[in-house]
Short mmCIF file of C-alpha atoms in Angstrom, two decimals:
data_model
loop_
_atom_site.label_atom_id
_atom_site.label_comp_id
_atom_site.label_asym_id
_atom_site.label_seq_id
_atom_site.Cartn_x
_atom_site.Cartn_y
_atom_site.Cartn_z
CA MET H 1219 15.84 2.95 25.72
CA ASN H 1220 17.62 0.49 24.08
CA SER H 1221 20.38 1.71 21.44
CA GLY H 1222 19.93 -1.74 19.44
CA ASP H 1223 16.41 -0.96 19.18
CA VAL H 1224 16.87 2.73 18.27
CA ALA H 1225 19.15 1.85 15.39
CA TRP H 1226 17.38 -1.21 14.22
CA ILE H 1227 13.88 1.63 13.80
CA LEU H 1228 16.37 3.99 12.41
CA ALA H 1229 17.35 1.50 9.35
CA ALA H 1230 14.07 -0.14 9.23
CA SER H 1231 12.52 3.42 8.82
CA ALA H 1232 15.22 4.08 5.86
CA LEU H 1233 14.49 0.43 4.22
CA VAL H 1234 10.47 1.61 4.02
CA CYS H 1235 11.36 5.00 2.82
CA MET H 1236 12.90 2.69 -0.10
CA MET H 1237 10.03 1.31 -0.99
CA ILE H 1238 8.73 4.94 -2.42
CA PRO H 1239 11.07 4.81 -5.33
CA ALA H 1240 11.00 0.90 -5.63
CA LEU H 1241 6.65 1.28 -6.33
CA ALA H 1242 7.46 4.20 -8.52
CA LEU H 1243 9.50 1.49 -10.36
CA PHE H 1244 7.42 -1.22 -10.63
CA TYR H 1245 4.23 0.79 -11.26
CA GLY H 1246 6.58 2.81 -13.81
CA GLY H 1247 7.61 -0.30 -15.56
CA MET H 1248 4.17 -1.64 -15.71
CA VAL H 1249 2.82 1.39 -17.89
CA GLY H 1250 3.18 2.61 -21.47
CA SER H 1251 6.37 5.02 -21.85
CA ARG H 1252 4.77 8.46 -22.30
CA ARG H 1253 2.97 7.36 -18.95
CA ILE H 1254 5.91 6.57 -16.83
CA LEU H 1255 7.46 9.75 -15.58
CA ASN H 1256 3.52 10.37 -14.38
CA MET H 1257 2.92 7.49 -12.72
CA MET H 1258 6.71 7.95 -10.95
CA MET H 1259 5.58 11.31 -10.08
CA MET H 1260 1.96 10.07 -8.47
CA CYS H 1261 4.29 8.24 -6.28
CA PHE H 1262 6.70 10.61 -4.50
CA GLY H 1263 3.84 13.65 -5.35
CA GLY H 1264 1.22 11.60 -3.40
CA VAL H 1265 3.68 10.31 -0.36
CA SER H 1266 5.08 13.89 -0.04
CA VAL H 1267 1.51 15.21 0.58
CA VAL H 1268 0.77 12.42 2.92
CA ALA H 1269 4.08 13.45 5.17
CA VAL H 1270 3.59 17.48 5.20
CA LEU H 1271 -0.26 16.47 6.48
CA TRP H 1272 1.38 13.90 8.98
CA ALA H 1273 3.77 16.45 10.43
CA VAL H 1274 0.96 18.89 10.76
CA PHE H 1275 -2.02 16.72 12.05
CA GLY H 1276 -1.67 13.65 10.64
CA TYR H 1277 0.00 11.69 13.52
CA SER H 1278 -2.10 13.13 15.91
CA MET H 1279 -4.71 11.83 14.44
CA VAL H 1280 -3.50 8.65 14.27
CA PHE H 1281 -2.06 8.66 17.54
CA GLY H 1282 -3.08 10.46 19.41
CA ASN H 1283 -5.25 9.93 22.70
CA SER H 1284 -8.74 8.34 21.13
CA LEU H 1285 -11.67 11.21 20.80
CA GLY H 1286 -13.91 10.16 23.70
CA GLY H 1287 -12.78 7.35 23.90
CA ALA H 1288 -14.31 5.73 21.09
CA GLY H 1289 -11.89 4.24 19.09
CA LEU H 1290 -12.23 5.99 16.04
CA LEU H 1291 -10.09 9.04 15.32
CA GLY H 1292 -6.78 10.66 17.73
CA ASP H 1293 -7.20 14.05 18.98
CA ALA H 1294 -5.79 16.13 16.06
CA THR H 1295 -4.48 18.85 18.39
CA GLU H 1296 -2.74 16.91 20.72
CA TYR H 1297 0.97 16.54 18.93
CA PHE H 1298 0.03 19.77 16.19
CA GLY H 1299 3.61 20.13 14.27
CA LEU H 1300 4.85 17.72 16.12
CA GLY H 1301 6.79 19.92 18.89
CA GLN H 1302 5.79 17.63 21.52
CA LEU H 1303 8.28 15.14 19.78
CA LEU H 1304 11.55 17.10 20.70
CA ALA H 1305 11.56 16.37 24.56
CA GLU H 1306 13.43 12.89 25.29
CA ASP H 1307 10.77 10.52 27.12
CA PRO H 1308 12.28 8.01 29.30
CA ASP H 1309 9.77 5.91 29.13
CA ALA H 1310 9.87 5.28 25.62
CA ALA H 1311 11.56 2.02 24.11
CA ILE H 1312 12.54 4.15 20.75
CA PRO H 1313 12.21 8.38 20.77
CA PRO H 1314 8.90 9.36 19.52
CA ALA H 1315 10.36 11.04 17.05
CA LEU H 1316 11.95 8.08 14.99
CA PHE H 1317 8.10 6.32 15.78
CA ALA H 1318 6.69 9.28 13.86
CA ALA H 1319 8.99 9.07 10.96
CA PHE H 1320 9.13 5.46 10.71
CA GLN H 1321 4.51 5.74 10.67
CA LEU H 1322 4.97 8.61 8.20
CA PHE H 1323 6.58 6.41 5.42
CA PHE H 1324 3.57 3.52 6.04
CA ALA H 1325 0.96 6.28 5.46
CA GLY H 1326 2.96 8.11 2.11
CA ILE H 1327 3.42 4.65 0.40
CA THR H 1328 -0.20 3.40 1.40
CA THR H 1329 -1.59 6.38 -0.43
CA ALA H 1330 1.24 5.48 -2.96
CA ILE H 1331 -0.55 2.03 -4.12
CA ILE H 1332 -3.44 3.72 -5.00
CA ALA H 1333 -1.97 5.69 -8.14
CA GLY H 1334 -1.83 2.14 -9.85
CA ALA H 1335 -5.91 1.89 -10.44
CA ALA H 1336 -5.43 5.60 -11.68
CA ALA H 1337 -2.59 5.27 -14.43
CA GLY H 1338 -1.89 7.11 -17.36
CA ARG H 1339 -5.66 9.26 -16.97
CA MET H 1340 -5.65 11.19 -13.79
CA LYS H 1341 -4.77 14.95 -13.52
CA PHE H 1342 -2.19 15.58 -11.65
CA GLY H 1343 -3.44 18.00 -9.61
CA ALA H 1344 -6.69 15.91 -8.99
CA TRP H 1345 -4.63 13.25 -7.64
CA MET H 1346 -2.41 15.52 -5.70
CA THR H 1347 -6.08 16.83 -3.81
CA PHE H 1348 -6.90 13.33 -3.53
CA ALA H 1349 -3.82 12.11 -1.55
CA ALA H 1350 -4.53 14.92 0.81
CA LEU H 1351 -8.27 14.22 1.47
CA TRP H 1352 -7.91 10.39 1.22
CA ALA H 1353 -5.02 10.09 3.43
CA THR H 1354 -6.97 12.80 5.91
CA LEU H 1355 -10.38 10.98 5.83
CA VAL H 1356 -9.82 7.23 5.19
CA TYR H 1357 -5.65 6.55 6.09
CA PHE H 1358 -5.80 8.49 9.65
CA PRO H 1359 -8.99 7.53 10.58
CA VAL H 1360 -8.83 3.83 9.87
CA ALA H 1361 -4.87 3.47 10.91
CA HIS H 1362 -5.94 4.73 14.64
CA TRP H 1363 -8.59 1.58 14.70
CA VAL H 1364 -5.70 -0.79 14.08
CA PHE H 1365 -1.79 0.97 14.82
CA ALA H 1366 -2.94 3.46 18.19
CA PHE H 1367 -2.47 0.46 21.49
CA SER H 1368 -4.21 2.63 24.55
CA SER H 1369 -2.01 2.75 27.05
CA ALA H 1370 -1.35 -0.32 30.05
CA ASP H 1371 -2.38 2.53 32.92
CA GLY H 1372 -5.33 3.61 30.94
CA SER H 1373 -3.92 7.43 30.58
CA VAL H 1374 -4.37 6.76 26.73
CA ALA H 1375 -7.42 5.41 24.73
CA GLY H 1376 -6.42 3.85 21.34
CA GLY H 1377 -8.29 2.56 18.32
CA TRP H 1378 -11.06 -0.02 18.49
CA ILE H 1379 -10.25 -2.38 16.33
CA VAL H 1380 -6.64 -3.37 18.02
CA ASN H 1381 -8.09 -3.22 21.68
CA ASN H 1382 -11.84 -3.61 21.80
CA LEU H 1383 -12.39 -5.75 19.03
CA LYS H 1384 -8.35 -7.28 19.65
CA ALA H 1385 -8.23 -8.31 15.93
CA ILE H 1386 -4.29 -8.91 14.70
CA ASP H 1387 -3.08 -6.84 11.77
CA PHE H 1388 0.82 -7.16 12.68
CA ALA H 1389 1.64 -4.31 9.62
CA GLY H 1390 -1.26 -3.40 7.95
CA GLY H 1391 -2.96 -5.74 6.48
CA THR H 1392 -6.06 -3.43 7.08
CA ALA H 1393 -5.05 -0.01 7.26
CA VAL H 1394 -2.34 -0.44 4.32
CA HIS H 1395 -3.30 -3.32 1.59
CA MET H 1396 -7.07 -3.81 2.23
CA ASN H 1397 -7.76 -0.03 2.39
CA ALA H 1398 -5.42 1.02 -0.59
CA GLY H 1399 -7.22 -2.26 -2.47
CA ILE H 1400 -10.81 -0.46 -1.94
CA ALA H 1401 -9.78 3.03 -2.39
CA ALA H 1402 -7.98 1.79 -5.63
CA LEU H 1403 -11.20 0.07 -6.86
CA ALA H 1404 -13.18 3.11 -5.41
CA LEU H 1405 -11.20 5.70 -7.24
CA ALA H 1406 -10.99 3.44 -11.06
CA LEU H 1407 -15.11 3.08 -10.97
CA VAL H 1408 -15.47 7.19 -10.51
CA LEU H 1409 -12.61 7.34 -12.62
CA GLY H 1410 -13.57 5.74 -15.39
CA ARG H 1411 -12.02 2.78 -18.23
CA SER H 1412 -8.75 4.46 -20.03
CA ALA H 1413 -9.65 5.58 -23.98
CA GLY H 1414 -9.54 2.19 -25.73
CA TRP H 1415 -9.64 -0.43 -22.62
CA PRO H 1416 -8.60 -2.90 -22.43
CA LYS H 1417 -6.59 -3.23 -25.98
CA SER H 1418 -4.70 -0.36 -26.62
CA GLU H 1419 -1.47 0.03 -27.05
CA HIS H 1420 -0.44 2.71 -24.84
CA VAL H 1421 -1.56 0.69 -21.54
CA ARG H 1422 0.64 -2.02 -22.26
CA PRO H 1423 3.88 -2.73 -20.04
CA HIS H 1424 7.38 -0.71 -21.53
CA SER H 1425 9.76 -1.95 -18.81
CA ARG H 1426 9.65 -5.67 -17.88
CA PRO H 1427 13.27 -5.28 -16.17
CA LEU H 1428 12.02 -2.27 -14.27
CA VAL H 1429 9.19 -3.91 -12.78
CA LEU H 1430 11.57 -6.85 -11.64
CA VAL H 1431 13.76 -3.85 -9.89
CA GLY H 1432 11.03 -2.85 -8.22
CA ALA H 1433 9.66 -5.53 -6.74
CA GLY H 1434 12.96 -6.95 -5.82
CA LEU H 1435 13.59 -3.77 -3.70
CA LEU H 1436 10.24 -3.65 -2.62
CA TRP H 1437 10.87 -7.44 -1.03
CA ALA H 1438 13.89 -6.05 0.82
CA GLY H 1439 11.74 -2.97 1.64
CA TRP H 1440 8.92 -5.00 3.08
CA PHE H 1441 12.20 -6.77 5.90
CA GLY H 1442 11.75 -3.10 7.02
CA PHE H 1443 8.36 -2.89 7.03
CA ASN H 1444 7.28 -6.17 8.83
CA ALA H 1445 10.36 -6.79 11.25
CA GLY H 1446 10.75 -3.09 11.52
CA SER H 1447 6.70 -3.16 12.78
CA ALA H 1448 8.56 -5.37 16.31
CA LEU H 1449 10.29 -2.10 17.11
CA THR H 1450 12.84 -3.95 18.63
CA ALA H 1451 15.49 -5.91 17.17
CA GLY H 1452 15.21 -9.13 19.09
CA HIS H 1453 13.22 -12.58 18.67
CA SER H 1454 9.80 -11.59 17.06
CA ALA H 1455 11.56 -9.05 14.32
CA SER H 1456 13.58 -12.11 13.43
CA VAL H 1457 10.78 -14.20 13.10
CA VAL H 1458 8.97 -11.24 11.12
CA PHE H 1459 11.81 -11.39 8.77
CA LEU H 1460 11.75 -15.12 8.20
CA ASN H 1461 7.72 -15.48 7.69
CA THR H 1462 8.38 -12.28 5.32
CA ALA H 1463 10.81 -14.17 3.33
CA VAL H 1464 9.45 -17.32 3.12
CA ALA H 1465 6.15 -16.27 2.08
CA GLY H 1466 7.33 -14.22 -0.36
CA ALA H 1467 9.15 -17.04 -2.26
CA ALA H 1468 6.24 -18.88 -2.14
CA GLY H 1469 4.07 -16.56 -3.97
CA LEU H 1470 6.45 -15.79 -6.70
CA LEU H 1471 6.60 -20.03 -7.67
CA ALA H 1472 2.88 -20.44 -6.75
CA TRP H 1473 1.66 -17.52 -9.35
CA ALA H 1474 4.40 -18.46 -12.19
CA LEU H 1475 2.67 -22.17 -11.36
CA VAL H 1476 -0.70 -21.52 -12.31
CA GLU H 1477 0.71 -19.36 -15.13
CA ARG H 1478 2.11 -22.00 -16.35
CA ILE H 1479 -0.86 -24.59 -15.85
CA ARG H 1480 -3.27 -21.71 -17.56
CA LEU H 1481 -0.74 -19.89 -19.65
CA GLY H 1482 2.15 -22.48 -21.03
CA SER H 1483 4.34 -20.07 -19.56
CA ALA H 1484 5.25 -18.49 -16.72
CA SER H 1485 6.08 -14.66 -17.32
CA SER H 1486 8.31 -12.32 -15.53
CA MET H 1487 5.00 -10.05 -15.02
CA GLY H 1488 3.50 -12.86 -13.46
CA ALA H 1489 6.59 -13.21 -11.26
CA ALA H 1490 6.79 -10.25 -9.69
CA SER H 1491 2.87 -9.54 -9.27
CA GLY H 1492 3.51 -13.16 -7.08
CA LEU H 1493 5.80 -11.93 -5.28
CA ILE H 1494 4.49 -8.75 -4.03
CA SER H 1495 0.77 -10.42 -3.51
CA ALA H 1496 2.36 -12.89 -1.19
CA LEU H 1497 3.92 -10.42 0.46
CA VAL H 1498 0.98 -8.10 0.76
CA ALA H 1499 -0.72 -11.45 2.95
CA ILE H 1500 1.90 -12.27 4.68
CA THR H 1501 2.02 -8.85 6.24
CA PRO H 1502 -0.87 -8.85 8.46
CA ALA H 1503 -0.10 -12.78 10.08
CA CYS H 1504 3.73 -12.10 9.71
CA GLY H 1505 3.47 -12.23 13.93
CA ALA H 1506 1.21 -14.65 14.12
CA VAL H 1507 2.31 -17.49 12.05
CA SER H 1508 4.95 -20.36 11.95
CA PRO H 1509 7.25 -20.21 9.17
CA LEU H 1510 5.31 -22.84 7.22
CA GLY H 1511 2.04 -21.21 7.73
CA ALA H 1512 3.85 -18.24 6.13
CA LEU H 1513 4.42 -20.45 3.09
CA ALA H 1514 1.12 -21.55 2.90
CA ILE H 1515 -0.04 -17.87 2.91
CA GLY H 1516 2.19 -17.30 0.44
CA VAL H 1517 1.05 -20.20 -2.04
CA ILE H 1518 -2.55 -19.45 -1.22
CA ALA H 1519 -2.26 -15.12 -1.99
CA GLY H 1520 0.09 -16.07 -4.70
CA ALA H 1521 -2.35 -18.65 -6.39
CA VAL H 1522 -5.73 -16.30 -5.77
CA CYS H 1523 -4.11 -13.36 -6.73
CA SER H 1524 -3.22 -14.46 -10.35
CA LEU H 1525 -7.16 -15.49 -10.85
CA ALA H 1526 -8.16 -12.12 -8.96
CA ILE H 1527 -6.76 -9.88 -11.50
CA GLU H 1528 -8.78 -11.25 -13.92
CA LEU H 1529 -12.00 -9.57 -11.83
CA LYS H 1530 -11.30 -6.29 -13.91
CA PHE H 1531 -12.16 -8.04 -17.42
CA ARG H 1532 -15.13 -10.00 -16.45
CA LEU H 1533 -16.17 -7.34 -14.33
CA GLY H 1534 -15.62 -3.67 -16.47
CA PHE H 1535 -13.64 -1.76 -14.61
CA ASP H 1536 -10.08 -0.24 -15.49
CA ASP H 1537 -7.46 -1.08 -12.45
CA SER H 1538 -4.72 -0.27 -14.52
CA LEU H 1539 -2.14 -2.19 -12.59
CA ASP H 1540 -4.03 -4.74 -10.31
CA VAL H 1541 -4.38 -2.91 -6.86
CA VAL H 1542 -7.43 -4.80 -6.26
CA GLY H 1543 -6.75 -7.97 -7.38
CA VAL H 1544 -3.30 -7.83 -5.38
CA HIS H 1545 -3.87 -5.82 -2.69
CA LEU H 1546 -6.84 -5.88 -2.07
CA ILE H 1547 -7.82 -9.38 -2.59
CA GLY H 1548 -4.11 -10.38 -0.75
CA GLY H 1549 -4.72 -8.12 2.23
CA ILE H 1550 -7.84 -10.11 2.46
CA ILE H 1551 -6.29 -13.55 2.35
CA GLY H 1552 -3.82 -12.69 4.70
CA THR H 1553 -6.20 -10.82 7.82
CA LEU H 1554 -8.36 -13.73 7.24
CA LEU H 1555 -5.71 -16.58 7.17
CA ILE H 1556 -4.71 -15.16 10.48
CA GLY H 1557 -7.75 -17.29 12.03
CA LEU H 1558 -6.67 -20.60 10.84
CA PHE H 1559 -2.97 -20.06 10.76
CA ALA H 1560 -2.22 -18.33 13.83
CA THR H 1561 -0.17 -20.15 16.52
CA ASP H 1562 0.83 -18.98 20.20
CA ALA H 1563 4.41 -20.35 19.17
CA ALA H 1564 4.62 -16.77 16.97
CA PRO H 1565 5.31 -13.75 18.60
CA ASN H 1566 1.20 -12.68 19.28
CA LYS H 1567 0.39 -15.94 20.91
CA THR H 1568 -2.53 -16.49 19.61
CA ASN H 1569 -4.23 -20.12 18.19
CA GLY H 1570 -6.27 -20.16 15.61
CA LEU H 1571 -8.71 -22.92 14.28
CA PHE H 1572 -5.89 -24.89 12.88
CA TYR H 1573 -4.24 -24.96 15.73
CA GLY H 1574 -7.06 -25.78 18.48
CA GLY H 1575 -8.11 -21.83 18.43
CA GLY H 1576 -11.72 -22.71 17.60
CA PHE H 1577 -13.68 -20.02 15.25
CA GLY H 1578 -13.41 -17.07 17.16
CA LEU H 1579 -10.48 -15.71 15.80
CA LEU H 1580 -11.59 -15.66 12.44
CA GLY H 1581 -14.35 -14.09 12.86
CA ILE H 1582 -12.69 -11.12 14.84
CA GLN H 1583 -10.34 -11.08 12.00
CA THR H 1584 -13.88 -10.72 9.44
CA VAL H 1585 -15.12 -8.13 11.45
CA ALA H 1586 -12.05 -5.88 11.62
CA THR H 1587 -11.98 -6.69 7.25
CA VAL H 1588 -15.62 -6.01 6.27
CA ALA H 1589 -15.40 -2.29 8.74
CA THR H 1590 -12.11 -1.34 7.05
CA LEU H 1591 -13.63 -2.35 3.01
CA ALA H 1592 -16.86 -0.54 4.20
CA TYR H 1593 -15.39 2.93 5.73
CA SER H 1594 -12.63 2.96 2.72
CA PHE H 1595 -14.83 2.53 0.35
CA ALA H 1596 -17.64 4.76 0.91
CA VAL H 1597 -15.20 7.84 1.86
CA THR H 1598 -13.08 7.19 -1.16
CA TRP H 1599 -15.89 7.12 -3.64
CA VAL H 1600 -17.37 10.40 -1.74
CA ILE H 1601 -13.91 11.99 -2.20
CA ALA H 1602 -13.48 11.13 -6.00
CA LYS H 1603 -16.92 11.73 -6.68
CA VAL H 1604 -16.55 15.52 -5.05
CA ILE H 1605 -13.57 16.22 -6.99
CA ASP H 1606 -14.66 14.83 -10.49
CA ILE H 1607 -17.97 17.62 -10.14
CA THR H 1608 -15.57 20.49 -9.06
CA VAL H 1609 -12.36 20.65 -10.78
CA GLY H 1610 -12.31 17.29 -12.98
CA LEU H 1611 -10.59 14.00 -12.61
CA ARG H 1612 -9.70 12.92 -16.31
CA ILE H 1613 -7.53 14.23 -19.12
CA ASP H 1614 -8.92 14.65 -22.07
CA GLU H 1615 -8.45 11.93 -24.41
CA ALA H 1616 -6.06 12.92 -27.06
CA ALA H 1617 -3.83 14.38 -24.15
CA GLU H 1618 -4.68 10.85 -22.79
CA LEU H 1619 -3.66 8.72 -25.90
CA ARG H 1620 -0.35 11.07 -26.58
CA GLY H 1621 0.77 10.20 -23.61
CA ILE H 1622 -0.36 11.81 -19.92
CA ASP H 1623 3.71 12.59 -19.76
CA ILE H 1624 3.95 15.54 -22.10
CA ALA H 1625 0.19 16.70 -20.60
CA ALA H 1626 0.42 16.86 -17.45
CA HIS H 1627 4.46 17.17 -17.08
CA SER H 1628 5.73 19.03 -20.55
CA GLU H 1629 8.60 15.97 -20.70
CA SER H 1630 8.99 12.33 -22.10
CA ALA H 1631 11.02 10.03 -19.90
CA TYR H 1632 12.94 8.64 -23.19
CA LEU H 1633 13.81 10.19 -26.86
CA MET H 1634 12.02 9.01 -29.24
CA ASP H 1635 9.67 10.98 -31.80
CA GLU H 1636 11.35 14.07 -30.91
CA GLU H 1637 13.60 15.97 -32.52
CA PRO H 1638 17.61 15.43 -31.43
CA VAL H 1639 18.77 18.25 -28.92
CA GLU H 1640 22.51 18.92 -28.73
CA LEU H 1641 24.04 17.99 -25.32
CA GLY H 1642 24.46 20.58 -23.25
CA SER H 1643 20.94 22.63 -24.34
CA PRO H 1644 18.86 24.01 -21.66
CA HIS H 1645 15.85 22.48 -23.72
CA ARG H 1646 17.04 18.56 -23.31
CA VAL H 1647 13.93 16.64 -23.55
#
């Protein structure tokens, strides 16, 4: 066990944890001023409920020995409660408890991403129930498929996508971004449109500076997310770090350029969205491509995702904060382009079509993509439908128009129409 590797994963885990408030700021700035607290609470609340489940049985479902060797789900009882991780493992590259903490934040942030599709109109209790069920029935199984490697001696069986199909997903294009993106689509379809969508005043962004701050913090956290997935402080992490940096910058510029051509100006919201879309796309590919490949993926993701966000208006679904257009489409782009831009000079040491590898890798990446999308959409739709039938998903329209912050949390983010309150009052809004 190398102390440098341990220190790096400790730092990377903290960076991924920072992505939680970063996402809350990013999403919070994109909603109306009477929706921001609820949006941020959905992020923090969703992560918190997933963290509890992770400690009890989630880690075991993802990284436990695959049931029956089928590669579909880990044994939920193997590491139940995580007590087994207290003992030091002399053969581990990093402490198992640290790896569990690192992956905990992956599970949490993936769930929180979905919240952007339900902004301002979903009951907070229904959201927390949804987050718990979705993590258990969707994220944990799919993460097992993608992240659970079989042991070298064959004593522990892992997930089918990474071990049998041998698809490449360095840090979560399938398990994280496509998974969250297609789930957001399913939830949005069951939840329905916001009142007055798409032209209501209350759905407009209230703080573009917050969006930019959140995007910048997400960019910083992404280095822990991607480079930390190397699990060592060495060459692989360094290449991934570089690819993550250049892809994000390329995506920002590509989205801004497309906006300039189409709309006559490059907006701050577009720049932030372009940055995130490229970071989404490079996540699965960051260990498989060269810096030039990372630039190409960033440019393609920024340009395509800027057009893809228009789909919600054409198809009539209210994906409030463009989770589908950014995370679903960006995740698909990054996962499939591995089949074109992968080079054996990169840490994954596999060639795609443009480097003489033929169509084989592209076919493998396509199978992983289709399987993830089909499973996640179907199960998410059922989860949302059951919750809607039993306890209901939506707040009432009057509360939605007034602002969900008051309806769900009995507080406001800003002093606006309320009566002024003296400093020190226990009833300050």
